[in-house]
Short mmCIF file of C-alpha atoms in Angstrom, two decimals:
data_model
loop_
_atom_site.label_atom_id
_atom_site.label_comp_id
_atom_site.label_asym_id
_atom_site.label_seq_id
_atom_site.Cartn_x
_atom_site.Cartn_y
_atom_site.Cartn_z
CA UNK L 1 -8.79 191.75 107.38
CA UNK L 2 -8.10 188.42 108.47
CA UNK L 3 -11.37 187.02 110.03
CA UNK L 4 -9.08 183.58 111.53
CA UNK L 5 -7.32 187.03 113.87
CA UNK L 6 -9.74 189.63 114.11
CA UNK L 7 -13.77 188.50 113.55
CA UNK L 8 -15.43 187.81 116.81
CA UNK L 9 -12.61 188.07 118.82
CA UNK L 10 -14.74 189.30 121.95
CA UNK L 11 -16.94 186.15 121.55
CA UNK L 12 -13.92 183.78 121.13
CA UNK L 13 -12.39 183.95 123.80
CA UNK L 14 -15.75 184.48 125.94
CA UNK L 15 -15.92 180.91 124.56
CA UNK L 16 -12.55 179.69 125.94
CA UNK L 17 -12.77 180.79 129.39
CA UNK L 18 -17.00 179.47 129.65
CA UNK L 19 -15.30 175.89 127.99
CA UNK L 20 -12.26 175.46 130.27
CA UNK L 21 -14.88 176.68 133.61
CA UNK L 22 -17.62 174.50 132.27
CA UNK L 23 -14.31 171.73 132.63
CA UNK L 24 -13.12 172.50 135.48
CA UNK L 25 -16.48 172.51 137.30
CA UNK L 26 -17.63 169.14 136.04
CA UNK L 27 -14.48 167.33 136.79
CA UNK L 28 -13.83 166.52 133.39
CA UNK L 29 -9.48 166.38 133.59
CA UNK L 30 -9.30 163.22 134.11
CA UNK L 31 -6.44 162.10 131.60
CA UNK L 32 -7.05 158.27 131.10
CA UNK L 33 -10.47 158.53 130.48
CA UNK L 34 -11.17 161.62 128.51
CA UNK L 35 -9.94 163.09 125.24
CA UNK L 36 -9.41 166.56 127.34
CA UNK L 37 -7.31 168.57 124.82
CA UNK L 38 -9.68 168.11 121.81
CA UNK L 39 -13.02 168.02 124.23
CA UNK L 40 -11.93 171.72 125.23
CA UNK L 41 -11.32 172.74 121.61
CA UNK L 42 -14.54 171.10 120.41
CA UNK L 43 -16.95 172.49 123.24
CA UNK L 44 -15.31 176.24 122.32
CA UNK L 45 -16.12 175.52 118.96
CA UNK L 46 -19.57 174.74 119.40
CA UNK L 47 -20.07 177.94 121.68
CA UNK L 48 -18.60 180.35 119.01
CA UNK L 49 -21.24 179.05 116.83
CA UNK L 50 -24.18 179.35 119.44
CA UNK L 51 -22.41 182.58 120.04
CA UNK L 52 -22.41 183.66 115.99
CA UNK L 53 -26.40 182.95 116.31
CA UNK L 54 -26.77 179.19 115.63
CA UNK L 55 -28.23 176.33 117.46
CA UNK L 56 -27.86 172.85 117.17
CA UNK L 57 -30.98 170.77 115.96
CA UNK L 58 -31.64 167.17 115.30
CA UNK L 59 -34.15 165.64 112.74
CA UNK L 60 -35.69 161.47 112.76
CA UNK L 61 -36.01 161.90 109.18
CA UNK L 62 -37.52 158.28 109.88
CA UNK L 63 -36.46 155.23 112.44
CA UNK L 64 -33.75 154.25 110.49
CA UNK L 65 -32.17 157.94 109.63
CA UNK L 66 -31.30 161.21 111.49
CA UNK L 67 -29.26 164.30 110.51
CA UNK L 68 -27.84 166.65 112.93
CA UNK L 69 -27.94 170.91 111.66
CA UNK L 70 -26.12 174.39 113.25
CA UNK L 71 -29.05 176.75 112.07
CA UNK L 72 -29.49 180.27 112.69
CA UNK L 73 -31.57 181.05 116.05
CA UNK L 74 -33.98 183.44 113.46
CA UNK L 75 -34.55 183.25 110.48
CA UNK L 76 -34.97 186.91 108.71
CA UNK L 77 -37.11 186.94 105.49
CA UNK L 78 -34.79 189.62 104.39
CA UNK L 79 -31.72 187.08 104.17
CA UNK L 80 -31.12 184.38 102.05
CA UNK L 81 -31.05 180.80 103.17
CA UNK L 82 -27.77 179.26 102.51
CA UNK L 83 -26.87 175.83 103.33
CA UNK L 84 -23.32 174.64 104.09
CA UNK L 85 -22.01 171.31 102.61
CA UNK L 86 -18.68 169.61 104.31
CA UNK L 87 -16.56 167.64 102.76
CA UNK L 88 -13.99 164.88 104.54
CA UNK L 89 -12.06 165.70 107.68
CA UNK L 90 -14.41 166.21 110.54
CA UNK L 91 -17.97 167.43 111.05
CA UNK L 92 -19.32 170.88 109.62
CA UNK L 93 -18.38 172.86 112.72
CA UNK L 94 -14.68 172.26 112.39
CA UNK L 95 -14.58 172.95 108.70
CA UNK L 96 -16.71 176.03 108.69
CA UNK L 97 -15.71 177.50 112.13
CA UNK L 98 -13.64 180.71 110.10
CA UNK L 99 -16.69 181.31 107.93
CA UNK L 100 -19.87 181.20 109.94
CA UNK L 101 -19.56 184.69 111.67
CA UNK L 102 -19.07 186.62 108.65
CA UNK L 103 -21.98 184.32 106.65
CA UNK L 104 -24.63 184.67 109.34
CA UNK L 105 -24.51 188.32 109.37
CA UNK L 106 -25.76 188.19 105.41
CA UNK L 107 -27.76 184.76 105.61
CA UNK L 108 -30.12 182.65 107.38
CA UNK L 109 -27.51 179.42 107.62
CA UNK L 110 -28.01 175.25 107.46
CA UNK L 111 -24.96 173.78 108.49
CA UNK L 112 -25.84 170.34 108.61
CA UNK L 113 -23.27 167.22 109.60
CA UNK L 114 -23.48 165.07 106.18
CA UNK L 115 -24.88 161.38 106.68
CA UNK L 116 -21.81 159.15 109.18
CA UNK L 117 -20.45 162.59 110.28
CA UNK L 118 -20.70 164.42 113.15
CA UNK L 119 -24.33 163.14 115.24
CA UNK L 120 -26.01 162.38 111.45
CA UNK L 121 -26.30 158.61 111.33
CA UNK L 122 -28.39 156.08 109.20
CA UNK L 123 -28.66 151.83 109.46
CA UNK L 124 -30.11 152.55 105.84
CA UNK L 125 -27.48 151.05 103.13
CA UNK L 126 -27.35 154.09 101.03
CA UNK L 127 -23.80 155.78 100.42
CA UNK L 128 -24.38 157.80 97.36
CA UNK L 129 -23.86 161.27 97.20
CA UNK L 130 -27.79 161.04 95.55
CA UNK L 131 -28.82 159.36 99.02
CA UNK L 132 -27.01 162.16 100.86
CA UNK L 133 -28.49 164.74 98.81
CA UNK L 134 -32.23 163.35 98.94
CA UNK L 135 -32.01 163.05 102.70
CA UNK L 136 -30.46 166.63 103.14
CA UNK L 137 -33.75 167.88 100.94
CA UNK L 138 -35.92 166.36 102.82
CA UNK L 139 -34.75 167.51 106.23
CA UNK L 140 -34.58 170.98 104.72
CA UNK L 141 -37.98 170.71 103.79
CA UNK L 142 -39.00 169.88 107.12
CA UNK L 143 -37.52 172.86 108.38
CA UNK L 144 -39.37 174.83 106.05
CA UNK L 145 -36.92 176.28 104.09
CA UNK L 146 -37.99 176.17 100.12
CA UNK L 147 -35.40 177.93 98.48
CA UNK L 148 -31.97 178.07 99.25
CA UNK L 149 -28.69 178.28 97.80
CA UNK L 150 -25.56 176.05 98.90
CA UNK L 151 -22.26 176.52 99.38
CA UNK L 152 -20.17 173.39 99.32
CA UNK L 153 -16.38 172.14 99.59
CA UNK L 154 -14.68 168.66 98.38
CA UNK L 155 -17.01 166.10 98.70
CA UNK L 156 -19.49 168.24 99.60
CA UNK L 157 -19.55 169.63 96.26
CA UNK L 158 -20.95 166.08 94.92
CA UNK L 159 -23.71 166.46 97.28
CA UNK L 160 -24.61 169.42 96.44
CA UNK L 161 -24.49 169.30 92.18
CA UNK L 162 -27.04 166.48 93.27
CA UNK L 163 -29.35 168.74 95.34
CA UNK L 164 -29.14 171.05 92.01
CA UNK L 165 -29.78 168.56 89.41
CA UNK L 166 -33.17 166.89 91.42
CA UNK L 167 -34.23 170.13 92.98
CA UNK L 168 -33.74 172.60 90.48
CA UNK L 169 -37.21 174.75 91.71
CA UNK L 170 -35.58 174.76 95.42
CA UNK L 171 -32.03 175.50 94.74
CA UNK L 172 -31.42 179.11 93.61
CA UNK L 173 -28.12 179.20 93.36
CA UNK L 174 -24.76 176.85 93.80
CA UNK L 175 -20.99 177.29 94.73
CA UNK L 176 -18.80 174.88 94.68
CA UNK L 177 -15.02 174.98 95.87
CA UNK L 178 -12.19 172.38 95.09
CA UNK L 179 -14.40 169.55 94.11
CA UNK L 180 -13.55 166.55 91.76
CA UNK L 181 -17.31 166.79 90.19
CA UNK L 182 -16.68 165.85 86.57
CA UNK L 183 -13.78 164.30 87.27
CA UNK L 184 -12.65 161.69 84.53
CA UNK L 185 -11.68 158.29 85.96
CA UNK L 186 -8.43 158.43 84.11
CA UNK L 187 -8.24 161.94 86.10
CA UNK L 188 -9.01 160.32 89.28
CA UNK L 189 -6.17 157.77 88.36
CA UNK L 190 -3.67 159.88 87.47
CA UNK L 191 -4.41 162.25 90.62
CA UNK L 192 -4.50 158.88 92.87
CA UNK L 193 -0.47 157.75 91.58
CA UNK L 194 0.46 161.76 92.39
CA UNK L 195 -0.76 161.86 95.88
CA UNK L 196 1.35 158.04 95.95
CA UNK L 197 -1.26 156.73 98.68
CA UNK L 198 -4.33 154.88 99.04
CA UNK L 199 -7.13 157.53 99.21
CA UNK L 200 -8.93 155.85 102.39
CA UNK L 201 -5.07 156.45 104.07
CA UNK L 202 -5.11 159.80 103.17
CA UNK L 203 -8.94 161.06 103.91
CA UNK L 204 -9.35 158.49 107.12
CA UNK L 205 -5.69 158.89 108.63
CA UNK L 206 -5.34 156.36 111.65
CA UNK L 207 -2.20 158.03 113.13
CA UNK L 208 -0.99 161.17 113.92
CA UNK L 209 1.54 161.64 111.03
CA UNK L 210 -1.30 160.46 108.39
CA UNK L 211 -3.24 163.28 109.74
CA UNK L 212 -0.58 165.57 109.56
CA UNK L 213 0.32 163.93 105.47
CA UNK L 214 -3.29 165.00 104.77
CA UNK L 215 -3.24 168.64 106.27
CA UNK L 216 -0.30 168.97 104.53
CA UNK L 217 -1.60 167.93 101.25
CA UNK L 218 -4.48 170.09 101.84
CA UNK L 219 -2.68 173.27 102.80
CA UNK L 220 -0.29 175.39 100.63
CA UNK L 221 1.21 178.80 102.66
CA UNK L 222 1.23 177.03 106.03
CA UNK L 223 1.68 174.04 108.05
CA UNK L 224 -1.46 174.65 110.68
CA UNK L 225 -0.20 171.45 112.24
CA UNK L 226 3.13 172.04 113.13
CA UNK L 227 2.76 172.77 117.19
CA UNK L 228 0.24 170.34 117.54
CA UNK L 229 0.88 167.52 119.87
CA UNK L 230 0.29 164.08 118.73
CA UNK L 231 -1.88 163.54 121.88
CA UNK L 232 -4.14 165.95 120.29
CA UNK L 233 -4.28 164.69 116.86
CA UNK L 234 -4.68 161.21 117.93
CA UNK L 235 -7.85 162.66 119.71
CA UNK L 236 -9.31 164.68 116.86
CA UNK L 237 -8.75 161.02 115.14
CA UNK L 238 -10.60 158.76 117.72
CA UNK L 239 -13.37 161.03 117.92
CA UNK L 240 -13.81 162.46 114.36
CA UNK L 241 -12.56 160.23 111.95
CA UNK L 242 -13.08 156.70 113.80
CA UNK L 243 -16.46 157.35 115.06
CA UNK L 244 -18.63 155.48 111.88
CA UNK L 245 -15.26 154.81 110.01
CA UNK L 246 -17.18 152.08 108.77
CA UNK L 247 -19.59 153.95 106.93
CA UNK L 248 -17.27 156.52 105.59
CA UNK L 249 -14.60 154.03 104.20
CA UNK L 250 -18.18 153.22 102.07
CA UNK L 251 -19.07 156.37 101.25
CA UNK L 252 -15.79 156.42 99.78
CA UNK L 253 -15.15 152.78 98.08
CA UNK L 254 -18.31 153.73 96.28
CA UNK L 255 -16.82 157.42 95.31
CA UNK L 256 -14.01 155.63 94.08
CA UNK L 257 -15.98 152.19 92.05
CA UNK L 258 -18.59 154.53 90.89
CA UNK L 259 -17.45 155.22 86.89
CA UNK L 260 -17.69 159.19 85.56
CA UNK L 261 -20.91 159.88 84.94
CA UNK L 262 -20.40 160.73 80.81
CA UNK L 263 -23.30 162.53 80.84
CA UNK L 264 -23.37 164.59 83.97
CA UNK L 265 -26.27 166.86 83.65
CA UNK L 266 -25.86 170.64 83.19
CA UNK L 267 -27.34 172.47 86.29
CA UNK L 268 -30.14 175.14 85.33
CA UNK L 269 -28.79 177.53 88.29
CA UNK L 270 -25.77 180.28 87.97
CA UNK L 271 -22.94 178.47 89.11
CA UNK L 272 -19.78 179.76 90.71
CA UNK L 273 -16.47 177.54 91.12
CA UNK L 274 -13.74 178.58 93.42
CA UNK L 275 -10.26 176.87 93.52
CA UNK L 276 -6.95 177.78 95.22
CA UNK L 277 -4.45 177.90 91.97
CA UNK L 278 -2.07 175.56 94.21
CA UNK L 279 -4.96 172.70 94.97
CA UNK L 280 -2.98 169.31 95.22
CA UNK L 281 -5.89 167.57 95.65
CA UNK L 282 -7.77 168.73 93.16
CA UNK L 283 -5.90 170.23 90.48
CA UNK L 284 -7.00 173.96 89.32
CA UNK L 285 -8.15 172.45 85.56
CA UNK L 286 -10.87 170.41 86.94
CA UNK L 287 -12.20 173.58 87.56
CA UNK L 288 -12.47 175.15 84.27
CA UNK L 289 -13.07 171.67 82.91
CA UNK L 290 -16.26 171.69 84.75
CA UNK L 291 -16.95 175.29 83.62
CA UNK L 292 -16.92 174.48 80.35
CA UNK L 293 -18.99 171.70 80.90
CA UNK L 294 -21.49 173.70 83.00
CA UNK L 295 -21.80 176.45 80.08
CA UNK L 296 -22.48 180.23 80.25
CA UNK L 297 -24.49 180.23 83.73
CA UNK L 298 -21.29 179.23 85.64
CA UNK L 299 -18.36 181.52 86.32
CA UNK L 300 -14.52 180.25 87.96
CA UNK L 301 -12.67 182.24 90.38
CA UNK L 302 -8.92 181.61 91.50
CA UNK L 303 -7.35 182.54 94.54
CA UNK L 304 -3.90 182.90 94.29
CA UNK L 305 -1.35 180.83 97.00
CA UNK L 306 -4.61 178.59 98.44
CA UNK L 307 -4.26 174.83 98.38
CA UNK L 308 -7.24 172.37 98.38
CA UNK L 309 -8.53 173.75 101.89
CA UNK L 310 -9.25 177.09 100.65
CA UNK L 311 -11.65 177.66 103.27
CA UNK L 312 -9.20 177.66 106.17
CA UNK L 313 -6.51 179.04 104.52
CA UNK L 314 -8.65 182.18 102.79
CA UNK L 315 -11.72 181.81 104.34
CA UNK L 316 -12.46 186.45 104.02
CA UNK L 317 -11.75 185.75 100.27
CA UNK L 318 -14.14 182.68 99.61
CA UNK L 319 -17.07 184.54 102.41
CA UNK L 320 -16.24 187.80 99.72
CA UNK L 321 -17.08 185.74 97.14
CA UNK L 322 -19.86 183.74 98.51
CA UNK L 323 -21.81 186.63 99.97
CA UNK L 324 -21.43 188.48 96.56
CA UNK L 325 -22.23 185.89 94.13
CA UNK L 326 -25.35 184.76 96.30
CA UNK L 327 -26.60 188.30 97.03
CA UNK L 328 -26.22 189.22 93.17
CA UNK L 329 -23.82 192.22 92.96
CA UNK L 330 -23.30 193.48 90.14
CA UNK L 331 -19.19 192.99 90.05
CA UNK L 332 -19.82 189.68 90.17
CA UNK L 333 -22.48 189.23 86.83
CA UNK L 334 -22.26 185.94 85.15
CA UNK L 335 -19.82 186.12 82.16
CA UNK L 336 -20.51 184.66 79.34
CA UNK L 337 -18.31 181.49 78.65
CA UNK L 338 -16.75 182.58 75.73
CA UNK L 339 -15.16 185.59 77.72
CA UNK L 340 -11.42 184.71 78.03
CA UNK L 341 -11.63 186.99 81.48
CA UNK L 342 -13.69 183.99 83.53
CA UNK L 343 -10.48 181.43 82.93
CA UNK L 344 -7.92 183.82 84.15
CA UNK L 345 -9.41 185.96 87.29
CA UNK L 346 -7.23 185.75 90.11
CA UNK L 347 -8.91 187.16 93.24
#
């Protein structure tokens, strides 16, 4: 079933009605001063996830850093931890909103808001996907969680081969889902001239119709935007996307000046990539290409019709997958690379 229509619907729209009383109460419809259509959406999005079993926590990993988590209210010893890594395009609530109610019902979940997303800030000068990765470690650590597996998407996924490759005793296993890790910088080129805009236009849109050019881009079967006001989208902008634009335009310039690493290191834990066959941001042969690289620990699986964001568009196929792969059933057993099978599954 579709879990965007059916999962939680109870809960869902619980949420709507406490989010527009919780407005109405406080006054809060007042038109020239606050952002009212996406505050609405935003608050109901953070109740579905208190209402899914997660709370919000903060951590000072020093004076000069903090990250912001969604973890799960209790943490079973009979679940797996898995930790959630966002890419561009808002914080980790509005990526993951159509996958943490099916997750948390097979794992103990770390959402956290990546460094200049979301309420995770730093004055530090660090904006490598290394400095990302080191402070989400640390944080985790704090929390007391020792082993865990991630699941990550976009940039995200260069976070997370980072958390792999330094804390290979930690990390049990990894997924990774339309990522450019591996990328060649003639790919990156190439890919750059087909999209036919300056990446920082496309991932931090100023304007309503940018927004909607990168949803579109993103998205193959349908056009979530379409209904959507541009008072709305200029909202989700000034609060998602402006706040620390600063520090994300970095993040990014050094994405971009950084040169391929040649000799990307070959993680030690089973591996599974998961790409939507139409991905224009992203094209489906970086993911065998980084397959092959990886070796016979790593695994690909295609979903058929699913663009870049393969997580909104399919998000019960990619939780199917997740939830399998991490729990170790046995339809989903590591193949070994030579087997023509992993380079042609379709789910």
């Amino acid at each position: 079933m579709d879990s965007t229509k059916l999962s939680h619907p109870f809960t869902f729209y619980l949420s709507t009605a406490l989010a527009i009383f919780r407005y109405l109460q406080t006054g809060f419809f007042c038109l020239k001063r606050i952002p009212i259509f996406f505050t609405i959406v935003d608050t109901v999005i953070s109740l579905y996830f208190r209402l899914c079993g997660l709370s919000p926590f903060t951590i000072d990993l020093d004076d000069q850093t903090t990250m912001h988590f969604w973890t799960s209210n209790h943490r079973r010893f009979n679940k797996p931890n898995l930790v959630m890594i966002h890419g561009y395009g808002g914080d980790a609530r509005w990526q993951f909103v159509y996958q943490v109610g099916s997750l948390s019902q097979n794992f103990n979940l770390y959402v956290p808001d990546l460094l200049f997303f979301g309420k995770s800030s730093s004055k530090r000068s660090g904006r490598t996907d290394t400095f990302q990765a080191r402070c989400l470690a640390d944080c985790l650590k704090r929390l007391g969680v020792d082993r865990f597996s991630v699941y990550s998407i976009s940039y995200g996924g260069f976070v997370a081969y980072r958390i792999a490759e330094i804390f290979p005793e930690e990390v049990e296993k990894v997924v990774i889902v339309s990522s450019g890790v591996g990328s060649s910088d003639d790919q990156i080129e190439e890919q750059i001239k087909k999209i036919g805009r300056d990446p920082a236009a496309v991932l931090l849109p100023e304007h309503p119709q940018d927004l909607r050019f990168l949803v579109n881009l993103s998205v193959y079967k349908c056009k979530p935007l379409r209904w959507l006001p541009d008072i709305f989208l200029q909202e989700f902008i000034n609060a998602m996307v402006n706040h620390q634009r600063k520090e994300k335009l970095e993040l990014l310039e050094h994405l971009l000046a950084k040169k391929a690493d040649i000799s990307l290191p070959i993680l030690t834990q089973e591996t599974l990539l998961i790409w939507g066959d139409q991905d224009n941001v992203f094209p489906v042969n970086l993911a065998y290409q980084l397959q092959r690289h990886l070796g016979p620990r790593s695994r690909v699986k295609i979903i058929k019709d699913i663009g870049h964001a393969a997580n909104i568009e399919s998000p019960d196929a990619v939780n199917d997958l997740i939830t399998s792969f991490v729990l170790g059933r046995s339809k989903w057993d590591i193949p070994s690379v030579s087997e023509k099978s992993s380079f042609s599954q379709v789910y």
